[in-house]
mmCIF file of C-alpha atoms in Angstrom:
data_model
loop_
_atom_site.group_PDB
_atom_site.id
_atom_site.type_symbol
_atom_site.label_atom_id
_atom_site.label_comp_id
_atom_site.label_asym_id
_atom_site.label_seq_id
_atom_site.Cartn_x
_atom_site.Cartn_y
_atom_site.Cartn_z
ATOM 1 C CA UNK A 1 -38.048 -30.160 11.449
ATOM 2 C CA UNK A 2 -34.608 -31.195 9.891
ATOM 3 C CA UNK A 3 -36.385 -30.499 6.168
ATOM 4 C CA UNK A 4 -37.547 -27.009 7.361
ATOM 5 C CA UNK A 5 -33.857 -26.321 8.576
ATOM 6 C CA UNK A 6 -32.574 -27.433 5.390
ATOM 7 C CA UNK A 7 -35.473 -25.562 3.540
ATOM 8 C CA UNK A 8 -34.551 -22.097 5.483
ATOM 9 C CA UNK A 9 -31.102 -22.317 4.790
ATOM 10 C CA UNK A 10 -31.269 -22.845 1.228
ATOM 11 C CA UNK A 11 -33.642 -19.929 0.938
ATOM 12 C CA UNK A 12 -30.731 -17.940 2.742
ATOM 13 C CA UNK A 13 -28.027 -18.752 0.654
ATOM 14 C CA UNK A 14 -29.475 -18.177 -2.354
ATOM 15 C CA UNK A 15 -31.203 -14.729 -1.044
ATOM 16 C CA UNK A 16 -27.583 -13.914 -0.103
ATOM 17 C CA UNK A 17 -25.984 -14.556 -3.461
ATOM 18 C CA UNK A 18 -28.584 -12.981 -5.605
ATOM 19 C CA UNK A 19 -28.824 -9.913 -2.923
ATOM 20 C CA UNK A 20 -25.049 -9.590 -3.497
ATOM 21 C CA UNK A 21 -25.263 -9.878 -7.117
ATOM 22 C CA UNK A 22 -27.778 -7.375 -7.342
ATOM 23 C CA UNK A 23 -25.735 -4.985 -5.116
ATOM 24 C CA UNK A 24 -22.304 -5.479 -6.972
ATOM 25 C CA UNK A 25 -24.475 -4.914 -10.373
ATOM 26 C CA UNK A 26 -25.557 -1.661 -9.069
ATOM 27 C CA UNK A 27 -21.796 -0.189 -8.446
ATOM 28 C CA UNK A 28 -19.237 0.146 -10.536
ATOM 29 C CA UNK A 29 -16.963 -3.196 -10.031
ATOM 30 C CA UNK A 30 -14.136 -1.987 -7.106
ATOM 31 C CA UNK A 31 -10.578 -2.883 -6.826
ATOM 32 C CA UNK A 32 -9.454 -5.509 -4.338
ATOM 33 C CA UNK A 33 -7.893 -3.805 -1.069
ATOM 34 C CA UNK A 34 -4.609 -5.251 -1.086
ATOM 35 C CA UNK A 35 -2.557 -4.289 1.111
ATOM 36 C CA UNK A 36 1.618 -4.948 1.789
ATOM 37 C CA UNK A 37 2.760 -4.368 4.712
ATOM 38 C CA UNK A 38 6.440 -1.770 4.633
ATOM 39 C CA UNK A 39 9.356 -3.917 5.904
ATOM 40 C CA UNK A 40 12.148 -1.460 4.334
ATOM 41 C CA UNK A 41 12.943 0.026 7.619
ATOM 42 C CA UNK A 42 12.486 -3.070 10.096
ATOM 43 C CA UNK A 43 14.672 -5.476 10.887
ATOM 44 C CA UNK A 44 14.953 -8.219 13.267
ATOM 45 C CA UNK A 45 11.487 -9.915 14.510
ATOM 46 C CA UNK A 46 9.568 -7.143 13.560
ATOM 47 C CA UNK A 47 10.425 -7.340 9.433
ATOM 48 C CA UNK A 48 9.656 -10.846 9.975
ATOM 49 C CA UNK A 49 6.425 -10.666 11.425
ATOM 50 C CA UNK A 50 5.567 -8.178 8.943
ATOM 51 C CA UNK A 51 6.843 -10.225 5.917
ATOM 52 C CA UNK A 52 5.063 -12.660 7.990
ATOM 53 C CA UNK A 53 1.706 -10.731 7.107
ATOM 54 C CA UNK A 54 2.969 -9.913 3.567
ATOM 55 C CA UNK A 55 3.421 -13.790 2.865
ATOM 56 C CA UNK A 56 0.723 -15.026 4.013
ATOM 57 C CA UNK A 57 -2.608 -14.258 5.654
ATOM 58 C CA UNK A 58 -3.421 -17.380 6.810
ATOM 59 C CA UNK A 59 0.053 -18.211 8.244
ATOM 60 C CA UNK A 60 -0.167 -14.436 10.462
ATOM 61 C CA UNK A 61 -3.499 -15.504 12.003
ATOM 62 C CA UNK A 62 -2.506 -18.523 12.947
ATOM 63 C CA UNK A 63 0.419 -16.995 14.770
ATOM 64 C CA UNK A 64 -1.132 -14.194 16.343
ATOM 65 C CA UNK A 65 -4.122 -16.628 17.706
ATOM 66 C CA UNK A 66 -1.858 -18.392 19.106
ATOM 67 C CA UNK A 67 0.681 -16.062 20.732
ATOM 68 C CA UNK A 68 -1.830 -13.549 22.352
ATOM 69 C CA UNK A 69 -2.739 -16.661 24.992
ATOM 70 C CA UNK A 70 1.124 -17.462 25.250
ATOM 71 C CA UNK A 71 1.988 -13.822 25.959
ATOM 72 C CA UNK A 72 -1.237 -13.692 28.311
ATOM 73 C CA UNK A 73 -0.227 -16.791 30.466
ATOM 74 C CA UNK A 74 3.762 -15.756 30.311
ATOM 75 C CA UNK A 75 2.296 -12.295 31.391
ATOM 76 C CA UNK A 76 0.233 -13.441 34.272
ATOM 77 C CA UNK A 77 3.326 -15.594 35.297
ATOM 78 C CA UNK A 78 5.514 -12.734 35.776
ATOM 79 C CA UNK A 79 2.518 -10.900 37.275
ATOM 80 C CA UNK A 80 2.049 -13.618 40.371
ATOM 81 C CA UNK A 81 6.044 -13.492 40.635
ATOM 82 C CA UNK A 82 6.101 -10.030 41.013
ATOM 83 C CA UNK A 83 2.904 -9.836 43.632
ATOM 84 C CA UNK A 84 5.304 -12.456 45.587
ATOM 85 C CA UNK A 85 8.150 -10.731 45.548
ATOM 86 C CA UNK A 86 6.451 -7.941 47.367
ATOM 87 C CA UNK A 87 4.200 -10.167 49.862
ATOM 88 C CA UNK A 88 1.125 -10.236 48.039
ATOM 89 C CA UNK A 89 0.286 -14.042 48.246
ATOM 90 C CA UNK A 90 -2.768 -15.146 45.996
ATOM 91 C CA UNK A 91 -2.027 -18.886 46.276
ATOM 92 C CA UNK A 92 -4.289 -19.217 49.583
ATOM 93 C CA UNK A 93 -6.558 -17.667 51.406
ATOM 94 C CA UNK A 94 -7.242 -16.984 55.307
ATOM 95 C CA UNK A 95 -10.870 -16.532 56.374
ATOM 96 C CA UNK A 96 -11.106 -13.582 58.637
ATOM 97 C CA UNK A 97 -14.710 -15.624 60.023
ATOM 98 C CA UNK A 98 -15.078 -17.605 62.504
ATOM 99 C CA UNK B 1 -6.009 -33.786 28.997
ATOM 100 C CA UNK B 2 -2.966 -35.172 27.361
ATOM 101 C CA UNK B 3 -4.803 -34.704 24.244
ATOM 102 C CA UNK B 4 -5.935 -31.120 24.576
ATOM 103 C CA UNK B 5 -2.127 -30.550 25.429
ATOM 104 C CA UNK B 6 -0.661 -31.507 22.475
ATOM 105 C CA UNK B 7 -3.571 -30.315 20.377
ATOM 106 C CA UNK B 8 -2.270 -27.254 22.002
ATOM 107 C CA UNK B 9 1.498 -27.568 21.333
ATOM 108 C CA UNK B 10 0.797 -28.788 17.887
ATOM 109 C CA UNK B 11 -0.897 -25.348 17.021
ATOM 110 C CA UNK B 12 1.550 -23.437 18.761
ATOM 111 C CA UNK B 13 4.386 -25.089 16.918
ATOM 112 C CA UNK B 14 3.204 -25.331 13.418
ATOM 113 C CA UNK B 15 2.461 -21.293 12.811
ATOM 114 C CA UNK B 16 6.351 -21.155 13.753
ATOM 115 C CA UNK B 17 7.090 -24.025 11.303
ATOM 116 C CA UNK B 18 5.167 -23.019 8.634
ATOM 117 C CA UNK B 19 6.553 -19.216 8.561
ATOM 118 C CA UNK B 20 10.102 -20.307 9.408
ATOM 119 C CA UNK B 21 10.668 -20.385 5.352
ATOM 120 C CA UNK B 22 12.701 -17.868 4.248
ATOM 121 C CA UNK B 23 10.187 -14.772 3.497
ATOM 122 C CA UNK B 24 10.619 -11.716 1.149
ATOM 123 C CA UNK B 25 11.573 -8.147 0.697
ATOM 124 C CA UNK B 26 9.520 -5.254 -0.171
ATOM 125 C CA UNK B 27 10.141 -2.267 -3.045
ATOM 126 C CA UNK B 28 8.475 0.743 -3.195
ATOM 127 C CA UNK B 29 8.571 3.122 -5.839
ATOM 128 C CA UNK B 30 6.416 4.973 -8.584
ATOM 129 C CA UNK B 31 5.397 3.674 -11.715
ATOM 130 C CA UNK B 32 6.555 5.473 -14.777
ATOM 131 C CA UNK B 33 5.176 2.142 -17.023
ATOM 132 C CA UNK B 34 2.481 -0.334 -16.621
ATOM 133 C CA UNK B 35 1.459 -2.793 -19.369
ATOM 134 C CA UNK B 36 -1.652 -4.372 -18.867
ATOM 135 C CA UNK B 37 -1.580 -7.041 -21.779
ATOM 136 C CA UNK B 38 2.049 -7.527 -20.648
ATOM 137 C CA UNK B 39 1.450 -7.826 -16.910
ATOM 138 C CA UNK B 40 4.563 -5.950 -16.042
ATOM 139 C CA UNK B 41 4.998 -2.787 -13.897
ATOM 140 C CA UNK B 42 8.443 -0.514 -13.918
ATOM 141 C CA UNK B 43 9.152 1.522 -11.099
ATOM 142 C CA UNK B 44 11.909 4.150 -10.038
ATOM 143 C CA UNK B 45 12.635 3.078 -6.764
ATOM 144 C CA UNK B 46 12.363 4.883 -3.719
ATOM 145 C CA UNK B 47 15.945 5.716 -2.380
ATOM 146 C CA UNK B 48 14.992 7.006 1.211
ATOM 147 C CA UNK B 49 12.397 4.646 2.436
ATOM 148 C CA UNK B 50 10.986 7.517 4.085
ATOM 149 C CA UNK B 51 7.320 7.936 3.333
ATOM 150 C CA UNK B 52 6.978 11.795 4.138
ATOM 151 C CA UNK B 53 10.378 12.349 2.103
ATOM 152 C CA UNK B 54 10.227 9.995 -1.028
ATOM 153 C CA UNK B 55 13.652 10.340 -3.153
ATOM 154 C CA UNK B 56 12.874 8.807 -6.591
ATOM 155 C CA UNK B 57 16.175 8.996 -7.924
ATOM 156 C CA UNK B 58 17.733 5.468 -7.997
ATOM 157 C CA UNK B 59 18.598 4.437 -11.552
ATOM 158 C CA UNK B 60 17.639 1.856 -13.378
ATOM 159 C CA UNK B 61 14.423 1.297 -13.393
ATOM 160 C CA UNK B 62 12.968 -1.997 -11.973
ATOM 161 C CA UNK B 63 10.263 -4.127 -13.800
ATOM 162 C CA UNK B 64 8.153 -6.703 -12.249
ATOM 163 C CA UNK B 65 5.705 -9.144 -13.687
ATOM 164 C CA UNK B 66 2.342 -8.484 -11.342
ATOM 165 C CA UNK B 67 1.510 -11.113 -9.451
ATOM 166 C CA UNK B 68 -0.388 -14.525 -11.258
ATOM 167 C CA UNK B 69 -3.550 -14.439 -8.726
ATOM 168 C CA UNK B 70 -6.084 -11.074 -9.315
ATOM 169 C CA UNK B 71 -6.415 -11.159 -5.342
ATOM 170 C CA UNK B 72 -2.915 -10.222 -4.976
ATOM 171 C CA UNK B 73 -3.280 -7.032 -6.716
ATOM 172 C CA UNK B 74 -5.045 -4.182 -6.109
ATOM 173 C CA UNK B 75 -5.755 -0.986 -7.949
ATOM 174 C CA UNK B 76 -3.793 -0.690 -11.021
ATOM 175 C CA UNK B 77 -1.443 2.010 -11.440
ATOM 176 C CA UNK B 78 -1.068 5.212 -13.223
ATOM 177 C CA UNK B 79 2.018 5.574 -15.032
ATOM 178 C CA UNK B 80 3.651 9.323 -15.169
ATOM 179 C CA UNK B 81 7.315 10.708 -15.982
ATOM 180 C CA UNK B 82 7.092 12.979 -13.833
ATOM 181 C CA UNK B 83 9.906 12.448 -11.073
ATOM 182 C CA UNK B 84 10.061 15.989 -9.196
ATOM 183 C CA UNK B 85 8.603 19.094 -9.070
ATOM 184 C CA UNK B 86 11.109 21.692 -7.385
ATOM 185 C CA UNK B 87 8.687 24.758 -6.782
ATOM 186 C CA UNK B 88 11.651 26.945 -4.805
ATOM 187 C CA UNK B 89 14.117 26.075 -8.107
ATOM 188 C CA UNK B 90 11.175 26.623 -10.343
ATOM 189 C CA UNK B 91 12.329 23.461 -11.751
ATOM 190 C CA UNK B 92 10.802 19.860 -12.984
ATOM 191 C CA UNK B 93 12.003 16.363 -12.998
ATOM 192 C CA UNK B 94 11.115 13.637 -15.368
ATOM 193 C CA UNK B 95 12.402 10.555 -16.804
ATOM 194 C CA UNK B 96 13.699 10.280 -20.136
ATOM 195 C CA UNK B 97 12.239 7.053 -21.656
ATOM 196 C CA UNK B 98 14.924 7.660 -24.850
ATOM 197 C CA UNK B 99 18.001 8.156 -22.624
ATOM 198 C CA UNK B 100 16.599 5.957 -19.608
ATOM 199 C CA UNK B 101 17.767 8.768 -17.192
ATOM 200 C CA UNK B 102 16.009 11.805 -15.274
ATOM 201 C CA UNK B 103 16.241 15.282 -16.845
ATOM 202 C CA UNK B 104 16.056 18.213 -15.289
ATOM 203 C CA UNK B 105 14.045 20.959 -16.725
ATOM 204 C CA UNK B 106 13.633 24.825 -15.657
ATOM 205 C CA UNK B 107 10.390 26.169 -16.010
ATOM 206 C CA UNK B 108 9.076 29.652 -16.432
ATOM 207 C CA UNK B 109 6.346 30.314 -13.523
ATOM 208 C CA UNK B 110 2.953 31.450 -14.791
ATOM 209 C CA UNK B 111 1.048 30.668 -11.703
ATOM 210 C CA UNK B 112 1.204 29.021 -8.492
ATOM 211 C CA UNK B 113 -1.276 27.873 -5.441
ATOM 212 C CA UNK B 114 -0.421 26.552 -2.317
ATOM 213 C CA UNK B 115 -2.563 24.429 0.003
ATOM 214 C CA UNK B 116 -4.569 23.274 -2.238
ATOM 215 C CA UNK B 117 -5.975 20.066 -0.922
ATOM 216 C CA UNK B 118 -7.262 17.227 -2.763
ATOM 217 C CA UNK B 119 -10.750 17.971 -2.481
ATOM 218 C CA UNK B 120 -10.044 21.687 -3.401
ATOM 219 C CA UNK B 121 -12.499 22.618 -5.858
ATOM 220 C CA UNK B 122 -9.817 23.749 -7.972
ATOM 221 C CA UNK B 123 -8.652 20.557 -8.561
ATOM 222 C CA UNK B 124 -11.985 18.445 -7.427
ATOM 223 C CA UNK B 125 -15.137 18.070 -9.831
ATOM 224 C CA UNK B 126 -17.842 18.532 -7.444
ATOM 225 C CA UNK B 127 -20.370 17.909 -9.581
ATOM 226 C CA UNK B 128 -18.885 14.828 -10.754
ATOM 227 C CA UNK B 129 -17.932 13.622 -7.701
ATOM 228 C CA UNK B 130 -14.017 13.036 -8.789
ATOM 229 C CA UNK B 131 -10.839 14.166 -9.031
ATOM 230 C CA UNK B 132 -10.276 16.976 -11.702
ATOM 231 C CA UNK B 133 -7.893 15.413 -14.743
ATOM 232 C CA UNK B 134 -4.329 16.895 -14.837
ATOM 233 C CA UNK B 135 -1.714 17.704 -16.095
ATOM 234 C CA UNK B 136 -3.668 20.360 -18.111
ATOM 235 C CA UNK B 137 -1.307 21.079 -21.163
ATOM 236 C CA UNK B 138 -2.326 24.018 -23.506
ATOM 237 C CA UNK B 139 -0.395 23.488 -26.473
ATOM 238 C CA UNK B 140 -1.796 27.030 -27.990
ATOM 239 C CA UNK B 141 -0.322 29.165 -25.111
ATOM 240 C CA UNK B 142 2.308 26.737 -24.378
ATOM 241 C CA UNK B 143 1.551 25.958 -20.464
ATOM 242 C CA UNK B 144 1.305 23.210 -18.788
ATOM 243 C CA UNK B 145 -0.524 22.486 -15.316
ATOM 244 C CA UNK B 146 -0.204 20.139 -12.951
ATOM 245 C CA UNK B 147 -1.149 19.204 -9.468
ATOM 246 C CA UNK B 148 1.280 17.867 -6.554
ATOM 247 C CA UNK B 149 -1.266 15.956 -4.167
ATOM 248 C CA UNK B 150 1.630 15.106 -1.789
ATOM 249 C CA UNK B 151 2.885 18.606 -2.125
ATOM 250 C CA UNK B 152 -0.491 20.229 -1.985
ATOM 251 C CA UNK B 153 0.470 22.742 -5.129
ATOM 252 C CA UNK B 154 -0.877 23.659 -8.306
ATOM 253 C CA UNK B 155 0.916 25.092 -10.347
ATOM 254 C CA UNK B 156 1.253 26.363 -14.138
ATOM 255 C CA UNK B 157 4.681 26.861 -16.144
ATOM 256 C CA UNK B 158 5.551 27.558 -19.412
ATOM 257 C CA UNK B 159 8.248 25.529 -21.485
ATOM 258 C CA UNK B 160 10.032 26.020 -24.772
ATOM 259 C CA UNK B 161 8.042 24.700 -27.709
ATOM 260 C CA UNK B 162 10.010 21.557 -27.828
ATOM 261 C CA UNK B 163 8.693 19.527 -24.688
ATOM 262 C CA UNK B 164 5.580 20.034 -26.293
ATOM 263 C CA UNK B 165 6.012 16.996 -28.455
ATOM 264 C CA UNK B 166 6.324 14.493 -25.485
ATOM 265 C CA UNK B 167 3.195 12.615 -24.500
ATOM 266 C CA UNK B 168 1.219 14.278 -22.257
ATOM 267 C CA UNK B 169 2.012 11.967 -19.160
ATOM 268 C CA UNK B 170 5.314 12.961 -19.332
ATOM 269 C CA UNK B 171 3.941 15.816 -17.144
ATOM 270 C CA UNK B 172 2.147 13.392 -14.432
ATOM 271 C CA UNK B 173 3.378 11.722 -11.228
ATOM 272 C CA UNK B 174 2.698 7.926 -11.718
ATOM 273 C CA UNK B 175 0.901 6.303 -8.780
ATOM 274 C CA UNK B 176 3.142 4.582 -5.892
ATOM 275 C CA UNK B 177 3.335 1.505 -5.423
ATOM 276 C CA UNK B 178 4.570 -1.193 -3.171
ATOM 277 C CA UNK B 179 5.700 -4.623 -3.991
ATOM 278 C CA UNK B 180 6.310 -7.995 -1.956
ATOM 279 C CA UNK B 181 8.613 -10.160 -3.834
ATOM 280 C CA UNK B 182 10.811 -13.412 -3.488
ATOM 281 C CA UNK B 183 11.794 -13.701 -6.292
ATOM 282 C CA UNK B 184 13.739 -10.773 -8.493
ATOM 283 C CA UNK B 185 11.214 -9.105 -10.733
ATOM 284 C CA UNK B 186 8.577 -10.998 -9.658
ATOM 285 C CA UNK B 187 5.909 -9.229 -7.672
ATOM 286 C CA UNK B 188 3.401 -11.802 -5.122
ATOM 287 C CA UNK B 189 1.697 -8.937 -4.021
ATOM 288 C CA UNK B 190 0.752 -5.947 -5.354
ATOM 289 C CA UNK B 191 -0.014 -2.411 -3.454
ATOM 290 C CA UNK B 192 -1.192 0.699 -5.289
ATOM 291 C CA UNK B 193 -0.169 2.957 -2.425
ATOM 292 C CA UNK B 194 -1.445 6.082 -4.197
ATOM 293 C CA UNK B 195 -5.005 4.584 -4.821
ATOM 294 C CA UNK B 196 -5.808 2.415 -1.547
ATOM 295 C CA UNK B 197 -7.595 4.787 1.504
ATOM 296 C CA UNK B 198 -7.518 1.908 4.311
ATOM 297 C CA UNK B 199 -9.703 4.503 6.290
ATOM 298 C CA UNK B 200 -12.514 4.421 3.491
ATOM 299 C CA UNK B 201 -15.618 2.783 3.553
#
């Protein structure tokens, strides 16, 4: 089973690099996209951010993985405070049943 | 749990660390040279910063070596002279590679058309498929045409015999580009703003 694995994904790979090399053949060889992104205007967080992207790829995912959860929990914080604050209590729950 | 937790904070702090270095600037401008063998671009900066309202008018001219990796640089640029084109003036601006400064030149109007967008078959090969090539200079008759894409206008002037020397690119808007650098003159990254369609397929 494990050799018919390793069988089917050799096949693959090399299906997908000579597919690919056949398709790039075809075409006329196309420029990388490259794109910077325009930090004369900004300033503050949002240049850096952007210079952020500009600098490195790698170093701007990281970053935005992990501050969409820390903005969703800080979010969701203020969210329960405010439902509080007005008498909406989620924390527990009073069965109407008897 | 105490693992997952710092696992956690360790991820969350080391994005922060890592881009805490001290990050670059970015230059826009457009390209009135571009060496290939060289590996060096000169630009006439973009004064305004404003995208819709370009001013290409700050003096000197900046070179940068293009960046060391291929994957930092995308299309290559198209160089041109050709600064400003002042249809209400009737008037053209270009840089004087002997003098290193712009010059202002008035032009006598043979023909002008507005709106003409870049797929206009006035200045698009349909056939083809591309771009038609401009400037069109007619050294016989002594016109010259060329085509604004930002401005939407073609247009064709006449100028005294004289101009007629200069190389023909004199007449052409070199591509813009935009540059991330740290270091003076030295570009990491490479945009060819005139020649990259992020909504293209």
């Amino acid at each position: 089973m494990c050799r018919l694995w390793t069988k089917l994904t050799g096949v693959m790979v090399v299906a997908m690099l000579v597919i690919s090399d056949v398709v790039l053949a075809a075409g006329e060889k196309a420029s990388p996209l490259v794109i910077v992104a325009d930090t004369r205007k900004l300033t503050g967080w949002e240049a850096w951010f952007a210079n952020l992207y500009n600098e490195s790829h790698v170093y701007f995912t990281l970053l935005t993985v992990v501050t969409i959860p820390i903005v969703g929990v800080i979010l969701g914080i203020l969210a329960d405070l405010v439902m509080n604050r007005i008498g909406i209590d989620l924390s527990s729950r009073e069965l109407a049943e008897h | 749990m105490v693992k997952k937790l710092s696992l956690f904070t360790i991820l969350t702090v080391l994005p922060f660390v890592l881009a805490c270095g001290e990050l670059g600037k970015v230059d826009q401008g457009k390209v009135i040279e571009f060496d290939k063998e060289k590996g060096t671009v000169t630009i006439v900066r973009d004064k305004e910063s404003d995208p819709k309202n370009p001013d290409y008018s700050y003096l000197p001219p900046v070179t940068y070596e293009m960046p060391k990796d291929p994957a930092e640089i995308g299309a290559l640029p198209k160089a041109g002279k050709r600064m400003k084109l002042d249809t209400k003036k009737n008037q053209i601006v270009i840089f004087d590679t002997a003098t290193q400064n712009f010059k202002t030149i008035a032009y006598k109007l043979i023909e002008q058309r507005e709106n003409v967008g870049k797929e206009d078959p006035l200045v698009y090969d349909q056939a083809a498929d591309k771009p038609k090539n401009f400037p069109v200079i007619d050294r016989e008759k002594k016109t010259i045409t060329v085509y604004s894409k930002r401005q939407k206008i073609l247009t064709t002037f006449s100028l005294p015999d004289e101009y007629f020397a200069l190389p023909d690119n004199t007449w052409d808007a070199g591509d813009e580009v935009r540059i991330y650098y740290k270091e003076e003159g030295k570009a990491r990254r490479f945009m060819n703003v005139s020649k990259t369609d992020i909504f293209k397929k």
